[in-house]
Short mmCIF file of C-alpha atoms and ligand atoms in Angstrom, two decimals:
data_model
loop_
_atom_site.label_atom_id
_atom_site.label_comp_id
_atom_site.label_asym_id
_atom_site.label_seq_id
_atom_site.Cartn_x
_atom_site.Cartn_y
_atom_site.Cartn_z
CA UNK A 1 71.56 113.73 203.95
CA UNK A 2 73.63 114.18 200.80
CA UNK A 3 76.31 116.87 200.69
CA UNK A 4 78.30 117.47 197.50
CA UNK A 5 81.78 118.89 197.08
CA UNK A 6 80.92 122.38 195.93
CA UNK A 7 83.66 123.96 193.81
CA UNK A 8 81.66 127.15 193.10
CA UNK A 9 83.54 130.44 192.77
CA UNK A 10 80.92 132.30 194.81
CA UNK A 11 78.62 132.05 196.60
CA UNK A 12 80.59 129.04 197.69
CA UNK A 13 80.96 126.31 200.27
CA UNK A 14 80.89 127.15 203.96
CA UNK A 15 82.51 125.00 206.67
CA UNK A 16 80.14 122.28 207.81
CA UNK A 17 80.79 123.21 211.48
CA UNK A 18 79.59 126.74 210.73
CA UNK A 19 76.39 125.53 209.08
CA UNK A 20 75.71 123.21 212.02
CA UNK A 21 76.26 125.96 214.57
CA UNK A 22 73.95 128.29 212.60
CA UNK A 23 71.39 125.53 212.49
CA UNK A 24 71.67 124.89 216.26
CA UNK A 25 71.16 128.58 216.92
CA UNK A 26 68.42 129.05 214.34
CA UNK A 27 65.36 129.05 216.60
CA UNK A 28 66.97 130.78 219.53
CA UNK A 29 70.29 132.60 219.60
CA UNK A 30 71.60 131.93 223.12
CA UNK A 31 68.70 132.69 225.43
CA UNK A 32 67.32 135.44 223.17
CA UNK A 33 64.33 133.25 222.26
CA UNK A 34 64.55 134.29 218.63
CA UNK A 35 66.83 133.78 215.66
CA UNK A 36 69.44 136.36 214.63
CA UNK A 37 67.28 137.05 211.55
CA UNK A 38 64.44 138.25 213.76
CA UNK A 39 66.47 140.46 216.07
CA UNK A 40 66.62 144.23 216.21
CA UNK A 41 69.95 145.47 214.98
CA UNK A 42 69.86 147.79 218.02
CA UNK A 43 69.47 144.89 220.48
CA UNK A 44 72.18 143.95 222.94
CA UNK A 45 72.42 140.48 221.38
CA UNK A 46 73.12 141.81 217.92
CA UNK A 47 75.48 144.53 219.19
CA UNK A 48 77.48 141.71 220.76
CA UNK A 49 77.55 139.71 217.53
CA UNK A 50 78.76 142.75 215.60
CA UNK A 51 81.49 143.60 218.13
CA UNK A 52 82.66 139.99 218.25
CA UNK A 53 82.74 139.77 214.46
CA UNK A 54 84.78 142.96 214.32
CA UNK A 55 87.27 141.96 216.98
CA UNK A 56 87.74 138.45 215.57
CA UNK A 57 88.31 139.84 212.07
CA UNK A 58 90.77 142.37 213.49
CA UNK A 59 92.63 139.61 215.31
CA UNK A 60 92.68 137.18 212.36
CA UNK A 61 93.87 139.83 209.89
CA UNK A 62 96.23 141.40 212.44
CA UNK A 63 94.74 144.82 211.68
CA UNK A 64 96.73 147.70 213.23
CA UNK A 65 94.89 150.17 215.49
CA UNK A 66 94.97 152.98 212.95
CA UNK A 67 92.41 151.16 210.78
CA UNK A 68 88.61 150.89 210.98
CA UNK A 69 86.59 147.77 210.14
CA UNK A 70 83.22 148.16 208.43
CA UNK A 71 80.52 145.69 207.40
CA UNK A 72 78.73 147.18 204.41
CA UNK A 73 76.17 146.21 201.78
CA UNK A 74 76.15 146.42 198.01
CA UNK A 75 78.78 143.75 197.42
CA UNK A 76 82.38 144.28 196.38
CA UNK A 77 81.02 146.04 193.29
CA UNK A 78 79.78 148.99 195.37
CA UNK A 79 83.38 149.46 196.55
CA UNK A 80 84.30 150.17 192.92
CA UNK A 81 82.30 153.41 193.38
CA UNK A 82 82.96 154.13 197.06
CA UNK A 83 86.73 154.01 196.69
CA UNK A 84 87.00 156.79 194.06
CA UNK A 85 84.19 158.85 195.64
CA UNK A 86 85.90 158.82 199.03
CA UNK A 87 89.59 158.68 198.17
CA UNK A 88 89.96 160.95 195.12
CA UNK A 89 90.40 163.96 197.39
CA UNK A 90 93.68 165.63 196.43
CA UNK A 91 95.11 165.16 192.90
CA UNK A 92 91.97 163.36 191.68
CA UNK A 93 94.31 160.80 190.05
CA UNK A 94 94.51 157.06 190.60
CA UNK A 95 96.44 154.08 189.22
CA UNK A 96 95.18 150.64 188.29
CA UNK A 97 96.62 147.29 187.32
CA UNK A 98 94.25 145.42 185.06
CA UNK A 99 94.68 141.74 185.88
CA UNK A 100 91.15 140.54 185.20
CA UNK A 101 87.49 141.45 184.80
CA UNK A 102 87.01 142.69 188.37
CA UNK A 103 90.04 144.95 188.24
CA UNK A 104 88.77 146.31 184.94
CA UNK A 105 85.33 147.04 186.35
CA UNK A 106 86.89 148.90 189.27
CA UNK A 107 88.96 150.96 186.82
CA UNK A 108 86.01 151.76 184.58
CA UNK A 109 84.02 153.02 187.55
CA UNK A 110 86.89 155.14 188.92
CA UNK A 111 87.31 156.77 185.49
CA UNK A 112 83.86 158.34 185.94
CA UNK A 113 85.08 160.39 188.90
CA UNK A 114 88.75 161.11 188.28
CA UNK A 115 91.81 160.61 186.15
CA UNK A 116 92.42 156.86 186.22
CA UNK A 117 95.59 155.48 184.66
CA UNK A 118 96.32 151.89 183.64
CA UNK A 119 99.84 151.12 184.84
CA UNK A 120 99.87 147.59 183.41
CA UNK A 121 97.46 145.04 181.99
CA UNK A 122 97.62 141.33 181.27
CA UNK A 123 94.64 141.41 178.94
CA UNK A 124 96.97 140.72 175.97
CA UNK A 125 97.24 137.11 177.18
CA UNK A 126 93.71 136.71 178.64
CA UNK A 127 94.91 137.62 182.13
CA UNK A 128 97.06 134.51 182.55
CA UNK A 129 99.80 136.35 184.45
CA UNK A 130 100.50 139.27 186.79
CA UNK A 131 102.44 141.96 184.89
CA UNK A 132 105.83 143.07 186.22
CA UNK A 133 105.79 146.76 187.06
CA UNK A 134 108.33 149.45 187.83
CA UNK A 135 107.37 152.03 190.46
CA UNK A 136 108.95 154.70 188.21
CA UNK A 137 105.80 154.38 186.06
CA UNK A 138 103.42 155.02 188.95
CA UNK A 139 101.66 158.37 189.36
CA UNK A 140 103.64 160.02 192.16
CA UNK A 141 100.75 162.12 193.48
CA UNK A 142 97.99 159.57 192.90
CA UNK A 143 95.26 159.44 195.56
CA UNK A 144 95.34 155.64 195.44
CA UNK A 145 96.67 152.61 193.55
CA UNK A 146 94.19 149.75 193.05
CA UNK A 147 94.85 146.04 192.57
CA UNK A 148 92.67 142.95 192.59
CA UNK A 149 94.79 140.71 194.81
CA UNK A 150 93.26 137.40 193.69
CA UNK A 151 91.68 137.07 190.27
CA UNK A 152 88.72 134.80 190.83
CA UNK A 153 87.92 134.26 187.16
CA UNK A 154 91.43 133.76 185.75
CA UNK A 155 93.16 132.15 188.74
CA UNK A 156 96.14 134.47 189.30
CA UNK A 157 97.21 136.29 192.44
CA UNK A 158 99.60 138.89 193.78
CA UNK A 159 101.66 137.03 196.37
CA UNK A 160 102.04 138.67 199.79
CA UNK A 161 105.65 139.56 198.89
CA UNK A 162 104.80 140.61 195.34
CA UNK A 163 102.61 143.65 195.97
CA UNK A 164 103.45 146.82 194.01
CA UNK A 165 105.64 149.22 196.00
CA UNK A 166 103.47 152.34 196.01
CA UNK A 167 105.35 154.33 198.67
CA UNK A 168 103.08 157.00 200.15
CA UNK A 169 100.26 156.30 197.71
CA UNK A 170 97.61 154.17 199.47
CA UNK A 171 97.43 150.67 197.99
CA UNK A 172 93.85 149.39 197.66
CA UNK A 173 93.28 145.63 197.53
CA UNK A 174 90.21 143.78 196.34
CA UNK A 175 90.57 140.57 198.35
CA UNK A 176 87.06 139.23 197.76
CA UNK A 177 88.26 135.80 196.74
CA UNK A 178 91.34 135.33 198.90
CA UNK A 179 90.52 137.02 202.18
CA UNK A 180 91.62 134.88 205.17
CA UNK A 181 93.37 132.41 202.87
CA UNK A 182 96.97 133.51 203.25
CA UNK A 183 98.78 136.02 205.45
CA UNK A 184 98.98 139.54 203.97
CA UNK A 185 100.40 142.52 205.83
CA UNK A 186 97.45 144.89 206.26
CA UNK A 187 99.78 147.81 206.99
CA UNK A 188 100.92 147.70 203.34
CA UNK A 189 97.39 148.71 202.30
CA UNK A 190 95.32 151.85 202.70
CA UNK A 191 92.14 149.84 202.23
CA UNK A 192 91.22 146.17 201.80
CA UNK A 193 87.73 145.09 200.80
CA UNK A 194 86.11 141.70 200.39
CA UNK A 195 82.62 140.58 199.48
CA UNK A 196 81.91 137.82 201.99
CA UNK A 197 80.39 135.23 199.68
CA UNK A 198 83.65 133.69 198.42
CA UNK A 199 85.72 132.87 201.46
CA UNK A 200 84.14 134.54 204.46
CA UNK A 201 80.40 133.95 204.71
CA UNK A 202 77.10 134.39 202.90
CA UNK A 203 76.34 137.02 200.26
CA UNK A 204 75.07 140.38 201.46
CA UNK A 205 77.99 141.77 203.42
CA UNK A 206 81.28 143.31 202.36
CA UNK A 207 84.04 143.75 204.92
CA UNK A 208 86.16 146.88 204.54
CA UNK A 209 89.41 147.61 206.40
CA UNK A 210 90.28 151.28 205.95
CA UNK A 211 93.16 153.38 207.31
CA UNK A 212 91.76 156.15 209.47
CA UNK A 213 93.42 159.04 207.64
CA UNK A 214 91.53 158.07 204.45
CA UNK A 215 88.14 158.66 206.10
CA UNK A 216 86.29 161.97 205.88
CA UNK A 217 87.43 163.36 202.53
CA UNK A 218 84.59 162.22 200.28
CA UNK A 219 83.45 164.32 197.36
CA UNK A 220 80.54 166.68 198.20
CA UNK A 221 78.07 164.83 196.02
CA UNK A 222 78.82 161.41 197.55
CA UNK A 223 75.55 159.74 198.58
CA UNK A 224 75.42 159.43 202.34
CA UNK A 225 75.28 155.62 202.15
CA UNK A 226 78.45 155.59 200.02
CA UNK A 227 80.47 157.73 202.43
CA UNK A 228 82.80 155.65 204.64
CA UNK A 229 82.48 158.31 207.35
CA UNK A 230 78.74 157.62 207.67
CA UNK A 231 79.46 154.00 208.52
CA UNK A 232 82.49 154.69 210.73
CA UNK A 233 80.52 157.22 212.81
CA UNK A 234 77.65 154.77 213.30
CA UNK A 235 79.79 151.63 213.74
CA UNK A 236 78.26 149.97 210.62
CA UNK A 237 74.73 150.61 211.95
CA UNK A 238 73.71 153.80 210.14
CA UNK A 239 70.82 151.81 208.73
CA UNK A 240 69.89 148.16 209.16
CA UNK A 241 73.04 146.15 208.48
CA UNK A 242 72.91 142.65 206.93
CA UNK A 243 72.56 141.14 210.41
CA UNK A 244 72.40 137.46 209.53
CA UNK A 245 75.30 137.61 207.08
CA UNK A 246 77.44 139.36 209.69
CA UNK A 247 76.49 136.67 212.20
CA UNK A 248 77.55 133.86 209.86
CA UNK A 249 80.82 135.70 209.17
CA UNK A 250 81.38 135.72 212.93
CA UNK A 251 80.91 131.93 212.95
CA UNK A 252 83.40 131.62 210.07
CA UNK A 253 85.91 133.77 211.96
CA UNK A 254 85.54 131.50 215.00
CA UNK A 255 86.10 128.49 212.76
CA UNK A 256 89.21 130.01 211.16
CA UNK A 257 90.59 130.90 214.60
CA UNK A 258 89.95 127.37 215.90
CA UNK A 259 91.81 125.98 212.88
CA UNK A 260 95.06 127.84 213.27
CA UNK A 261 94.04 131.30 212.12
CA UNK A 262 95.00 132.67 208.70
CA UNK A 263 98.43 131.05 209.08
CA UNK A 264 96.76 127.67 209.55
CA UNK A 265 94.52 128.31 206.53
CA UNK A 266 97.55 129.29 204.45
CA UNK A 267 99.41 126.07 205.25
CA UNK A 268 96.50 123.85 204.29
CA UNK A 269 95.60 125.98 201.25
CA UNK A 270 99.16 125.65 199.95
CA UNK A 271 99.02 121.90 200.44
CA UNK A 272 95.62 121.61 198.76
CA UNK A 273 96.45 123.79 195.76
CA UNK A 274 99.93 122.29 195.32
CA UNK A 275 98.46 118.79 195.19
CA UNK A 276 96.00 119.81 192.47
CA UNK A 277 98.54 121.82 190.45
CA UNK A 278 101.06 118.94 190.68
CA UNK A 279 98.51 116.54 189.32
CA UNK A 280 97.59 118.92 186.47
CA UNK A 281 101.26 119.58 185.62
CA UNK A 282 101.95 115.85 185.32
CA UNK A 283 98.76 115.02 183.47
CA UNK A 284 98.65 113.97 179.82
CA UNK A 285 95.15 115.37 179.40
CA UNK A 286 94.69 118.39 181.67
CA UNK A 287 96.52 121.68 181.42
CA UNK A 288 96.62 124.71 183.71
CA UNK A 289 95.88 128.04 182.04
CA UNK A 290 98.02 130.32 184.19
CA UNK A 291 101.80 130.89 184.49
CA UNK A 292 103.01 128.82 187.47
CA UNK A 293 104.57 131.69 189.43
CA UNK A 294 101.32 133.69 189.63
CA UNK A 295 98.93 130.87 190.46
CA UNK A 296 96.05 131.45 192.84
CA UNK A 297 95.69 129.26 195.92
CA UNK A 298 91.91 129.64 195.66
CA UNK A 299 90.79 129.37 192.02
CA UNK A 300 92.33 126.73 189.80
CA UNK A 301 91.33 126.92 186.12
CA UNK A 302 92.25 124.02 183.82
CA UNK A 303 91.35 122.71 180.38
CA UNK A 304 91.61 119.54 178.32
CA UNK A 305 92.00 121.40 175.02
CA UNK A 306 88.74 119.97 173.69
CA UNK A 307 85.39 121.69 174.29
CA UNK A 308 83.58 118.35 174.05
CA UNK A 309 85.80 116.72 176.68
CA UNK A 310 85.47 119.78 178.95
CA UNK A 311 81.68 119.54 178.73
CA UNK A 312 81.81 115.80 179.37
CA UNK A 313 84.07 116.37 182.38
CA UNK A 314 81.63 118.84 183.93
CA UNK A 315 78.71 116.51 183.30
CA UNK A 316 80.41 113.36 184.63
CA UNK A 317 81.91 115.10 187.69
CA UNK A 318 78.37 116.00 188.82
CA UNK A 319 77.52 112.31 188.87
CA UNK A 320 80.48 111.75 191.18
CA UNK A 321 79.26 114.29 193.72
CA UNK A 322 81.17 117.38 192.55
CA UNK A 323 79.33 120.56 191.62
CA UNK A 324 80.19 123.81 189.85
CA UNK A 325 83.41 122.76 188.12
CA UNK A 326 82.43 124.49 184.88
CA UNK A 327 84.84 127.32 184.06
CA UNK A 328 83.79 130.96 183.87
CA UNK A 329 82.13 131.81 180.56
CA UNK A 330 85.04 134.09 179.59
CA UNK A 331 87.70 131.35 180.03
CA UNK A 332 85.87 128.11 179.28
CA UNK A 333 87.18 124.74 180.47
CA UNK A 334 86.98 124.02 184.16
CA UNK A 335 87.64 125.93 187.34
CA UNK A 336 87.94 124.41 190.80
CA UNK A 337 87.44 127.03 193.50
CA UNK A 338 89.04 125.57 196.59
CA UNK A 339 88.37 128.08 199.34
CA UNK A 340 89.08 127.56 203.05
CA UNK A 341 85.93 125.47 203.49
CA UNK A 342 86.97 122.88 200.86
CA UNK A 343 88.48 119.94 202.77
CA UNK A 344 91.46 117.95 201.54
CA UNK A 345 89.04 115.07 200.93
CA UNK A 346 87.35 117.23 198.26
CA UNK A 347 90.69 117.75 196.49
CA UNK A 348 91.43 114.00 196.68
CA UNK A 349 88.00 113.19 195.27
CA UNK A 350 88.56 115.62 192.39
CA UNK A 351 92.03 114.26 191.61
CA UNK A 352 90.79 110.64 191.70
CA UNK A 353 88.04 111.58 189.30
CA UNK A 354 90.49 113.39 187.00
CA UNK A 355 92.75 110.32 186.95
CA UNK A 356 89.87 108.10 185.98
CA UNK A 357 88.65 110.59 183.36
CA UNK A 358 92.15 110.80 181.91
CA UNK A 359 92.49 107.03 181.63
CA UNK A 360 89.15 106.81 179.88
CA UNK A 361 89.59 109.78 177.54
CA UNK A 362 93.28 110.59 176.93
C1 PLP B 401 82.99 138.24 193.11
C2 PLP B 401 83.98 139.35 193.05
C3 PLP B 401 83.59 140.70 192.97
C4 PLP B 401 82.15 141.12 192.90
O1 PLP B 401 81.52 140.86 194.09
P1 PLP B 401 79.99 141.26 194.35
O2 PLP B 401 79.89 141.07 195.84
O3 PLP B 401 79.15 140.34 193.56
O4 PLP B 401 79.81 142.69 193.94
C5 PLP B 401 84.59 141.65 192.95
N1 PLP B 401 85.89 141.32 193.00
C6 PLP B 401 86.29 140.04 193.07
C7 PLP B 401 87.75 139.73 193.13
C8 PLP B 401 85.36 139.02 193.09
O5 PLP B 401 85.76 137.75 193.15
#
C-alpha cells in the first residue's frame, strides 16, 4: 500500500500507529462486538472512551483541577461565537490581537456581541510577525483577551514565554494548529480551544479547556448548544457527541503519551522545524516568509520568488510522494505543515527534494 508524506494544514496526517489501532478495532471495539461508530453514546464502552480521552488530555496538557475539559462540535469557528456569548458578562469589552485570518474572524464575530478592541495587528506586513505589545494599552476591565497562538496560514506563533501579560483578564488561546506540539502553561489561560483536525485527531470535535469561574455567565439569548454550562453539566453528552472523532483523539493522546508526552513532541518538533528552517535560510532559491523569531514549529511557509517555479515545485513534489505543499491562497508559494504525526523521514524527504529542485532551477 502506498502512503504519501501529507503536508496538509488540516485535516492533516495522523500517526500511522493510531490509524492501525483504529483499523484493528474497527469491527469490534474490545469485546463490544461493534465499532465505536455504531455504539450508543450512553453505553458503558463509550463512557469509558470519553473519560479516558478526558483524563489523558488533562494529563498531557497538565490541566489544573480548576478547569473543565469539553469535547464540542462546530469546529474552532463555533468558539468564535461561544467565547463572546459566554464570557462577555461584566464590562462587555474584549481585546484582540490580529495576527492572521483566524484571529480576525474571531474578532469580527466578537464585535457582534460586545465592544471588541484591536490591541495590535500585523496585517500591515501580511501577518509575517507577532506585534510587540505593552500591557498599558490593554483594556483593564476587559472580560477577555483573545489570541491565536499559532497562525496556521502565515506560520507565526506566540512562544510559550511570549504570551501577552493580561493580569486578571482571562487570556483566551486558539491553539487549533499547535495543540500538543509544545509545552504551554494552561494556568496562564482562561480558556484554550482547538479544533482536532490539525494536530489532535479527525475533524468533527473541538477540545475546550475552560477555567471553572468562567462557566455559567452566558448572555440570556445564548442558544443552549452554545452555552458552556450545558456541556459541563452533561459531561459533553448533552446531545450525541462526535463519538468516533473523540475515540480517535483518545488514540492520539495515547500515542503522544507513549512518545514522551508534549515535552517529547516539543523536542522532536523543534528538531524537525529547525532542520527545515536551516535549509531554507541557507538556500539560494527558497526563502522563508516570516521573521525568524516568531516562526511556527508547525506551519512553514516558503517561496521561490517566482510563481512559475512555485507551481512547478508543487507539481513535481507530488511525483516524489509529497502532497499538499501548495501554500494557502492568501500567501501563495508553499507551506509545509509538519504536525506531530510528520516523521523526521518526511522532513528529510522534503529537504532532499528541495536540494534537487534548487540544483535544477536556481
Ligand atoms: C483551522 C483553524 C480554525 C478553524 O477551524 P474549524 O474547525 O474549521 O472551524 C481556527 N483557528 C485556527 C488557528 C485554525 O488553524
